[in-house]
XYZ file of N, CA and C in Angstrom:
591
model
N 27.994 -88.647 -43.174
C 28.834 -90.219 -42.677
C 28.228 -90.475 -41.225
N 27.385 -91.466 -41.045
C 27.134 -91.820 -39.665
C 27.965 -92.699 -39.091
N 27.842 -92.853 -37.737
C 28.533 -93.275 -36.998
C 27.489 -94.976 -36.507
N 28.710 -95.977 -36.207
C 27.831 -97.105 -35.783
C 28.134 -97.303 -34.666
N 26.777 -97.498 -33.873
C 26.988 -97.825 -32.386
C 27.680 -99.040 -31.786
N 28.466 -99.030 -31.247
C 28.867 -100.039 -30.753
C 27.969 -101.273 -29.739
N 27.647 -102.267 -30.072
C 26.543 -103.489 -29.238
C 27.133 -103.165 -27.938
N 26.454 -103.343 -26.970
C 26.586 -103.223 -25.582
C 26.241 -104.763 -25.019
N 27.141 -105.257 -24.480
C 27.090 -106.894 -23.943
C 27.138 -106.717 -22.175
N 26.697 -107.549 -21.756
C 26.389 -107.899 -20.314
C 27.211 -109.002 -19.938
N 28.002 -109.043 -18.875
C 28.643 -110.035 -18.206
C 27.371 -111.080 -16.987
N 27.347 -112.082 -18.024
C 26.241 -113.099 -17.053
C 26.977 -113.748 -16.276
N 26.506 -113.586 -14.981
C 26.796 -114.247 -13.598
C 26.182 -115.765 -13.271
N 26.794 -116.157 -12.225
C 26.060 -117.241 -11.765
C 24.912 -116.917 -11.093
N 23.760 -118.108 -11.639
C 22.440 -117.973 -11.134
C 21.776 -117.465 -12.550
N 22.465 -116.908 -13.715
C 21.631 -116.432 -14.917
C 21.860 -117.868 -15.855
N 20.056 -118.322 -16.010
C 20.010 -119.198 -16.872
C 20.365 -119.391 -17.821
N 20.967 -118.296 -18.611
C 21.372 -118.469 -19.788
C 22.767 -119.199 -19.935
N 23.420 -118.805 -18.751
C 24.911 -120.200 -18.741
C 24.922 -121.295 -18.584
N 23.509 -121.844 -18.557
C 22.934 -123.220 -18.563
C 22.668 -123.793 -20.013
N 22.354 -122.977 -20.957
C 21.891 -123.080 -22.424
C 23.255 -123.687 -23.347
N 23.040 -124.579 -23.981
C 24.115 -125.291 -24.973
C 24.312 -124.211 -26.180
N 25.568 -123.561 -26.637
C 26.013 -122.780 -27.784
C 25.432 -123.361 -28.860
N 25.461 -122.662 -29.951
C 25.207 -123.054 -31.267
C 26.481 -123.003 -31.953
N 26.460 -123.966 -33.045
C 27.933 -123.941 -33.863
C 27.840 -122.873 -34.716
N 28.903 -122.206 -35.193
C 28.982 -121.244 -35.763
C 29.443 -121.883 -37.219
N 28.276 -120.984 -38.159
C 28.368 -121.505 -39.753
C 28.642 -120.636 -40.767
N 28.606 -119.299 -40.109
C 28.956 -118.045 -40.759
C 30.196 -117.137 -40.156
N 31.501 -116.996 -41.153
C 32.702 -116.261 -40.781
C 32.603 -115.400 -41.493
N 32.378 -114.412 -40.647
C 31.976 -112.788 -41.400
C 32.748 -111.820 -40.170
N 33.030 -110.829 -40.794
C 32.928 -109.421 -39.687
C 32.544 -109.280 -38.630
N 31.074 -109.997 -38.478
C 30.603 -109.597 -37.127
C 31.126 -110.850 -36.506
N 31.587 -111.984 -36.555
C 32.047 -112.720 -36.024
C 33.318 -112.136 -35.363
N 34.284 -111.928 -36.124
C 35.522 -111.175 -35.751
C 35.274 -109.738 -34.934
N 34.342 -108.991 -35.194
C 34.169 -107.990 -34.429
C 33.812 -108.786 -32.610
N 32.740 -109.833 -33.035
C 32.489 -110.456 -31.706
C 33.695 -110.641 -31.009
N 34.831 -111.614 -31.791
C 35.994 -111.754 -30.844
C 36.243 -111.062 -30.338
N 36.845 -109.722 -31.052
C 37.324 -108.589 -30.658
C 36.777 -108.097 -29.380
N 35.565 -107.745 -29.248
C 34.977 -107.576 -28.328
C 34.968 -108.800 -26.779
N 34.854 -109.578 -27.036
C 35.094 -110.896 -26.025
C 36.426 -110.405 -25.573
N 37.810 -110.310 -26.472
C 38.729 -109.942 -25.919
C 39.251 -109.137 -24.868
N 38.523 -107.678 -25.389
C 38.747 -106.705 -24.515
C 37.804 -106.829 -23.338
N 36.735 -107.641 -23.268
C 36.186 -107.672 -22.033
C 37.128 -108.751 -21.240
N 37.724 -109.692 -21.561
C 38.124 -110.525 -20.892
C 39.527 -109.959 -20.236
N 40.298 -108.807 -20.823
C 41.295 -107.921 -20.398
C 40.498 -106.948 -19.481
N 39.480 -106.520 -19.733
C 38.975 -105.560 -18.931
C 38.748 -106.406 -17.357
N 38.432 -107.564 -17.435
C 37.864 -108.310 -16.424
C 39.247 -108.884 -15.584
N 40.177 -108.711 -16.252
C 41.523 -109.285 -15.895
C 41.423 -111.015 -15.912
N 40.701 -111.771 -17.110
C 40.401 -112.926 -17.178
C 41.570 -113.499 -18.340
N 41.549 -115.081 -18.666
C 42.468 -115.490 -19.554
C 41.819 -116.622 -20.349
N 40.316 -116.574 -20.387
C 39.460 -117.387 -21.403
C 38.308 -116.395 -21.018
N 37.650 -116.700 -21.962
C 36.022 -116.263 -22.142
C 35.212 -116.814 -22.995
N 34.157 -117.162 -22.872
C 32.940 -118.115 -23.697
C 32.194 -117.070 -24.322
N 31.877 -116.932 -25.601
C 30.351 -115.989 -25.880
C 29.494 -116.129 -24.928
N 28.801 -116.999 -24.614
C 27.774 -117.476 -23.712
C 27.700 -116.471 -22.476
N 29.329 -116.453 -22.133
C 29.397 -115.176 -20.704
C 28.869 -113.995 -21.249
N 28.779 -113.626 -22.434
C 28.378 -112.209 -22.715
C 26.859 -112.552 -23.316
N 26.429 -113.452 -22.947
C 24.918 -113.678 -23.195
C 24.621 -113.800 -25.164
N 25.950 -114.251 -25.806
C 25.869 -114.706 -27.024
C 26.196 -116.480 -27.209
N 25.016 -116.949 -27.726
C 25.003 -118.683 -27.858
C 25.748 -119.230 -28.795
N 27.063 -118.664 -29.498
C 27.881 -119.035 -30.120
C 28.877 -119.949 -29.814
N 29.333 -121.021 -30.583
C 30.317 -121.687 -30.005
C 32.142 -120.725 -30.529
N 32.151 -119.947 -29.707
C 33.415 -119.198 -29.952
C 33.742 -119.086 -28.587
N 35.485 -119.253 -28.279
C 35.981 -118.545 -26.779
C 37.223 -117.801 -27.598
N 37.497 -116.925 -26.544
C 39.086 -116.415 -26.528
C 39.828 -116.281 -25.459
N 41.064 -116.693 -25.673
C 41.801 -116.852 -24.755
C 43.237 -116.241 -24.810
N 43.657 -115.589 -23.647
C 45.036 -115.246 -23.488
C 45.992 -115.630 -22.408
N 46.698 -116.523 -22.625
C 47.342 -117.528 -21.676
C 48.977 -116.969 -21.898
N 49.680 -116.869 -20.463
C 51.283 -116.018 -20.682
C 52.005 -117.482 -21.358
N 52.671 -117.097 -22.038
C 53.790 -118.238 -22.523
C 54.685 -118.880 -21.367
N 54.872 -118.043 -20.252
C 55.378 -118.435 -19.041
C 54.515 -119.726 -18.571
N 53.405 -119.842 -18.879
C 52.506 -120.903 -18.268
C 53.136 -122.450 -19.210
N 53.841 -122.615 -20.014
C 53.900 -123.693 -21.045
C 54.672 -124.720 -19.853
N 54.033 -125.924 -20.363
C 54.453 -127.261 -19.511
C 55.984 -127.297 -19.810
N 56.454 -128.326 -19.090
C 58.012 -128.913 -19.298
C 57.698 -130.288 -19.202
N 58.083 -130.772 -20.559
C 58.276 -130.450 -21.601
C 56.692 -129.632 -22.564
N 57.167 -128.827 -23.105
C 55.929 -128.314 -23.490
C 55.066 -129.241 -24.757
N 53.844 -129.160 -25.016
C 53.298 -130.031 -25.998
C 53.279 -128.992 -26.912
N 53.113 -129.643 -28.345
C 52.853 -129.139 -29.624
C 51.919 -128.012 -29.962
N 50.869 -128.110 -28.675
C 49.854 -126.959 -29.278
C 50.162 -125.823 -28.345
N 50.985 -125.961 -27.196
C 51.243 -124.923 -26.431
C 52.827 -123.960 -27.406
N 53.369 -124.713 -28.028
C 54.662 -124.381 -28.821
C 53.828 -123.457 -29.812
N 52.698 -123.969 -30.422
C 52.165 -123.117 -31.731
C 51.208 -122.314 -31.368
N 50.625 -122.459 -30.281
C 49.583 -121.286 -29.933
C 49.956 -120.148 -28.873
N 50.274 -120.448 -27.498
C 50.976 -119.426 -26.793
C 51.397 -118.345 -27.460
N 52.452 -118.242 -28.572
C 52.810 -116.977 -29.263
C 52.238 -116.530 -29.905
N 50.929 -117.089 -30.304
C 50.046 -116.280 -31.318
C 48.841 -115.585 -30.065
N 48.771 -115.649 -29.107
C 47.578 -115.045 -27.817
C 47.855 -113.459 -27.939
N 46.617 -113.131 -27.860
C 45.585 -113.489 -27.709
C 44.607 -114.269 -28.981
N 44.054 -114.763 -28.655
C 43.640 -116.421 -29.632
C 42.037 -116.282 -29.662
N 41.362 -116.463 -30.859
C 40.099 -117.260 -30.785
C 40.002 -118.524 -31.332
N 39.176 -118.966 -30.753
C 39.207 -120.683 -31.188
C 37.254 -120.601 -31.739
N 36.558 -121.114 -32.878
C 35.425 -121.586 -33.115
C 35.347 -122.694 -33.260
N 34.180 -123.186 -32.741
C 33.416 -124.317 -32.913
C 34.608 -125.421 -32.220
N 35.170 -125.139 -31.003
C 36.525 -125.978 -30.322
C 35.889 -127.204 -29.914
N 36.244 -128.104 -30.215
C 35.824 -129.321 -29.686
C 37.040 -130.437 -29.319
N 36.718 -131.051 -27.862
C 37.828 -131.623 -27.698
C 37.882 -133.190 -28.129
N 38.777 -133.730 -29.096
C 38.394 -134.751 -29.519
C 39.070 -136.124 -28.584
N 39.706 -135.837 -27.830
C 40.380 -137.145 -26.995
C 41.163 -136.192 -25.510
N 40.829 -137.112 -24.647
C 41.352 -136.565 -23.221
C 42.267 -137.427 -22.903
N 43.259 -137.405 -22.149
C 44.499 -137.822 -21.632
C 43.914 -138.447 -20.442
N 44.665 -139.687 -20.219
C 44.106 -140.517 -18.887
C 44.392 -140.017 -17.455
N 45.693 -139.142 -17.868
C 46.060 -138.633 -16.212
C 45.441 -137.395 -15.959
N 44.600 -137.230 -14.718
C 44.085 -136.539 -14.019
C 44.918 -135.755 -13.015
N 44.412 -134.280 -13.230
C 45.343 -133.623 -12.039
C 44.218 -132.575 -11.466
N 44.634 -132.356 -10.165
C 43.763 -130.932 -9.562
C 44.111 -129.636 -10.103
N 43.542 -128.778 -9.824
C 43.805 -126.912 -10.156
C 43.019 -126.454 -9.282
N 43.293 -125.086 -8.893
C 42.316 -124.416 -8.572
C 41.854 -123.431 -9.535
N 40.403 -123.291 -9.885
C 39.966 -122.429 -10.919
C 39.018 -121.536 -10.424
N 39.094 -120.607 -11.241
C 38.089 -119.460 -11.303
C 37.487 -119.027 -11.994
N 36.208 -118.133 -12.428
C 35.984 -117.989 -13.602
C 35.277 -116.312 -13.157
N 35.074 -115.709 -14.550
C 34.514 -114.503 -14.532
C 33.227 -114.604 -14.372
N 32.365 -115.454 -14.831
C 30.847 -115.404 -14.466
C 30.892 -116.176 -13.069
N 31.782 -116.448 -12.476
C 31.665 -116.890 -10.705
C 32.579 -116.079 -10.061
N 32.379 -114.697 -9.865
C 33.711 -113.686 -9.541
C 33.889 -114.141 -8.203
N 35.555 -114.030 -7.742
C 36.197 -114.257 -6.328
C 35.637 -115.855 -6.071
N 35.311 -116.466 -6.307
C 35.420 -118.104 -6.213
C 36.304 -118.550 -6.740
N 37.218 -119.853 -5.969
C 37.936 -120.329 -6.402
C 38.409 -121.536 -5.833
N 38.184 -123.057 -6.541
C 37.764 -124.001 -5.904
C 38.543 -125.147 -6.844
N 39.319 -126.124 -6.109
C 39.817 -127.204 -7.141
C 38.763 -128.040 -7.918
N 39.487 -128.137 -8.946
C 38.706 -128.994 -10.181
C 39.372 -129.962 -10.579
N 39.170 -131.174 -10.753
C 40.020 -132.151 -11.396
C 39.924 -132.408 -13.070
N 40.783 -132.361 -13.691
C 40.693 -132.517 -15.319
C 41.915 -133.041 -16.076
N 41.763 -133.775 -17.006
C 42.469 -134.729 -17.625
C 43.677 -133.649 -18.197
N 44.871 -133.787 -17.861
C 46.056 -133.032 -18.049
C 46.233 -132.594 -19.478
N 46.004 -133.789 -20.216
C 46.309 -133.607 -21.945
C 45.108 -134.022 -22.564
N 44.744 -132.680 -23.263
C 43.898 -132.918 -24.270
C 44.246 -132.854 -25.997
N 43.496 -133.499 -26.660
C 43.324 -133.008 -28.088
C 42.114 -132.448 -28.665
N 42.517 -131.341 -29.341
C 41.426 -130.239 -29.902
C 41.388 -130.419 -31.244
N 40.147 -129.879 -31.819
C 39.869 -129.624 -33.254
C 38.971 -128.254 -33.133
N 39.418 -127.565 -33.763
C 38.761 -126.120 -33.787
C 38.791 -125.299 -35.403
N 38.513 -124.254 -35.453
C 38.553 -123.388 -36.421
C 38.969 -121.974 -36.043
N 39.429 -121.290 -36.870
C 40.049 -120.078 -36.547
C 38.737 -119.010 -37.219
N 38.980 -117.597 -36.994
C 37.903 -116.838 -37.363
C 37.588 -116.941 -38.978
N 38.615 -117.344 -39.826
C 38.479 -117.186 -41.196
C 37.566 -118.685 -41.681
N 37.457 -119.693 -40.669
C 36.861 -120.954 -41.108
C 38.085 -121.892 -41.049
N 39.328 -121.603 -41.082
C 40.491 -122.781 -41.470
C 40.498 -123.462 -40.127
N 40.627 -124.912 -40.604
C 40.631 -125.897 -39.345
C 42.284 -125.571 -38.750
N 42.012 -126.030 -37.098
C 43.276 -126.209 -36.592
C 42.942 -127.488 -35.880
N 43.771 -128.503 -35.709
C 43.865 -129.636 -34.583
C 45.426 -129.495 -33.741
N 45.236 -129.773 -32.612
C 46.508 -129.425 -31.832
C 46.371 -130.940 -30.200
N 47.337 -130.839 -30.066
C 47.465 -131.494 -28.518
C 47.768 -130.343 -27.520
N 47.414 -130.160 -26.518
C 48.028 -129.344 -25.371
C 47.517 -129.892 -23.843
N 48.373 -129.501 -23.405
C 48.586 -129.781 -21.817
C 48.645 -128.277 -20.924
N 48.968 -128.350 -19.825
C 49.152 -127.121 -19.009
C 48.236 -126.316 -18.926
N 48.262 -124.994 -18.566
C 47.153 -123.843 -18.263
C 46.200 -123.853 -19.913
N 47.045 -124.100 -20.929
C 45.955 -124.122 -21.842
C 45.128 -124.872 -22.013
N 45.265 -126.180 -21.794
C 44.606 -127.339 -21.949
C 43.422 -127.398 -20.785
N 43.701 -126.734 -19.570
C 42.936 -126.457 -18.541
C 41.675 -125.603 -19.081
N 42.351 -124.417 -19.648
C 41.617 -123.047 -19.942
C 40.479 -123.802 -20.993
N 40.940 -124.350 -21.987
C 40.062 -125.107 -23.247
C 38.860 -125.650 -22.447
N 39.122 -126.641 -21.772
C 38.525 -127.213 -21.055
C 37.158 -126.508 -20.333
N 37.538 -125.568 -19.551
C 36.846 -124.976 -18.694
C 35.900 -124.148 -19.835
N 36.650 -123.362 -20.943
C 35.822 -122.723 -21.513
C 34.457 -123.386 -22.505
N 35.297 -124.613 -23.224
C 34.297 -125.537 -24.084
C 33.001 -126.030 -22.693
N 33.393 -126.160 -21.472
C 32.032 -126.432 -20.208
C 31.229 -125.433 -20.782
N 31.649 -124.261 -20.637
C 30.494 -123.223 -21.004
C 29.564 -123.349 -22.351
N 30.232 -123.455 -23.075
C 29.668 -123.665 -24.705
C 28.881 -124.824 -24.374
N 28.868 -126.176 -23.277
C 27.961 -126.958 -23.365
C 27.150 -126.493 -22.344
N 26.964 -125.467 -21.581
C 26.040 -125.147 -20.590
C 26.660 -125.367 -19.127
N 27.778 -125.733 -19.015
C 28.241 -125.890 -17.390
C 29.357 -124.841 -17.210
N 29.257 -124.606 -15.536
C 30.410 -123.592 -15.270
C 31.270 -124.716 -14.184
N 32.344 -123.917 -13.952
C 33.312 -125.104 -13.147
C 32.613 -125.558 -11.797
N 31.611 -124.819 -11.171
C 31.125 -125.206 -10.148
C 30.466 -126.623 -10.457
N 29.937 -126.877 -11.589
C 29.294 -128.505 -11.593
C 30.428 -129.214 -11.947
N 31.393 -129.179 -11.876
C 32.697 -130.211 -11.914
C 33.082 -130.696 -10.675
N 32.889 -129.737 -9.762
C 33.216 -129.747 -8.430
C 32.556 -131.203 -7.583
N 33.436 -131.617 -6.679
C 33.439 -132.714 -5.868
C 32.255 -132.387 -4.881
N 31.406 -133.193 -3.961
C 30.718 -132.670 -3.088
C 31.293 -132.119 -1.902
N 32.258 -132.605 -1.632
C 33.128 -132.427 -0.596
C 33.753 -130.763 -0.837
N 34.469 -130.552 -2.457
C 34.734 -129.260 -2.309
C 33.893 -128.304 -2.540
N 32.482 -128.618 -3.098
C 31.744 -127.792 -3.297
C 30.868 -127.413 -1.530
N 31.064 -128.020 -0.860
C 30.637 -127.690 0.343
C 31.412 -126.740 1.081
N 32.771 -126.531 0.649
C 33.848 -125.412 1.124
C 33.486 -124.216 1.003
N 32.745 -124.418 -0.472
C 32.351 -123.015 -1.001
C 30.836 -122.505 -1.229
N 29.858 -123.314 -0.517
C 28.848 -123.212 -0.617
C 28.008 -122.175 0.330
N 28.750 -121.407 1.039
C 28.193 -120.306 1.634
C 28.617 -119.084 0.794
N 29.769 -118.961 -0.119
C 30.304 -117.888 -0.885
C 29.048 -117.931 -1.866
N 28.774 -119.320 -2.531
C 27.966 -119.468 -3.576
C 26.605 -118.672 -3.396
N 26.016 -119.297 -2.495
C 24.799 -118.360 -1.781
C 24.715 -116.791 -1.741
N 25.858 -116.918 -1.350
C 25.957 -115.116 -1.021
C 26.134 -114.598 -2.578
N 26.862 -115.250 -3.253
C 27.021 -114.388 -5.036
C 25.803 -114.290 -5.620
N 25.088 -115.633 -5.593
C 23.567 -115.669 -5.969
C 22.596 -114.887 -5.478
N 22.645 -114.534 -4.139
C 21.590 -113.622 -3.376
C 22.319 -111.597 -4.335
N 23.161 -111.587 -4.183
C 23.839 -110.540 -4.825
C 23.505 -110.057 -5.784
N 23.572 -111.325 -7.129
C 23.444 -111.506 -8.617
C 22.038 -111.266 -8.508
N 21.019 -111.806 -7.745
C 19.769 -111.465 -8.145
C 19.341 -109.802 -7.998
N 20.115 -109.161 -7.339
C 19.565 -107.756 -7.401
C 19.890 -107.109 -8.321
N 21.031 -107.978 -9.411
C 21.798 -107.274 -10.738
C 20.825 -107.915 -12.017
N 19.788 -108.899 -11.511
C 19.398 -109.708 -12.736
C 20.792 -110.554 -13.088
N 21.223 -110.745 -12.402
C 22.677 -112.054 -12.379
C 23.743 -111.291 -13.988
N 23.824 -110.123 -14.079
C 24.216 -109.678 -15.168
C 25.562 -108.185 -14.530
N 26.644 -108.475 -15.032
C 27.531 -107.163 -14.798
C 27.789 -106.160 -16.175
N 27.988 -105.278 -16.014
C 28.180 -104.549 -17.076
C 29.469 -104.429 -17.164
N 29.928 -104.471 -18.483
C 31.574 -104.245 -19.097
C 31.616 -103.536 -19.984
N 32.542 -102.861 -20.131
C 32.787 -101.576 -20.556
C 33.080 -101.965 -22.092
N 33.502 -103.084 -22.462
C 33.794 -103.236 -23.859
C 32.913 -103.406 -24.784
């Protein structure tokens, strides 16, 4: 009986052109997809993150994983938070934001692909989401709080954006030196970082 060698993935970091590519819709729901979601979840935990998109490990599929604490639930909690936070960690396939709430709020965001840089991003407080689970079943929900924020951040990745692209010019100027330093460091490692997952 032989052993199957686990596929090795690298975290793509700021400056890597692959982060700018739009990810493709998932059409095959198989064991390979489930294994990819498991690997992403391990990588997210290894890197102390709460969300990760497949593109961040160099796979251009519309798949995200999340692990958001129940303590982040809003007051009052939204139906999506009540439904999904107890199920964490969670994979969402082909997530699509179908509606944005009118109330916009600021929040300091960070990103595993933009390490050690945090900046204020304005995003809608409430969203409606349509997605699929790993077996292809449809899910629809409304959510707020950190869950809504994280889903917006990860869906941006699937569309080729990092949170830096969402900063106002004023806020971007405050992290410009850090970004330049990060890009210089990244260049030495081909804008990739090894992950054990």
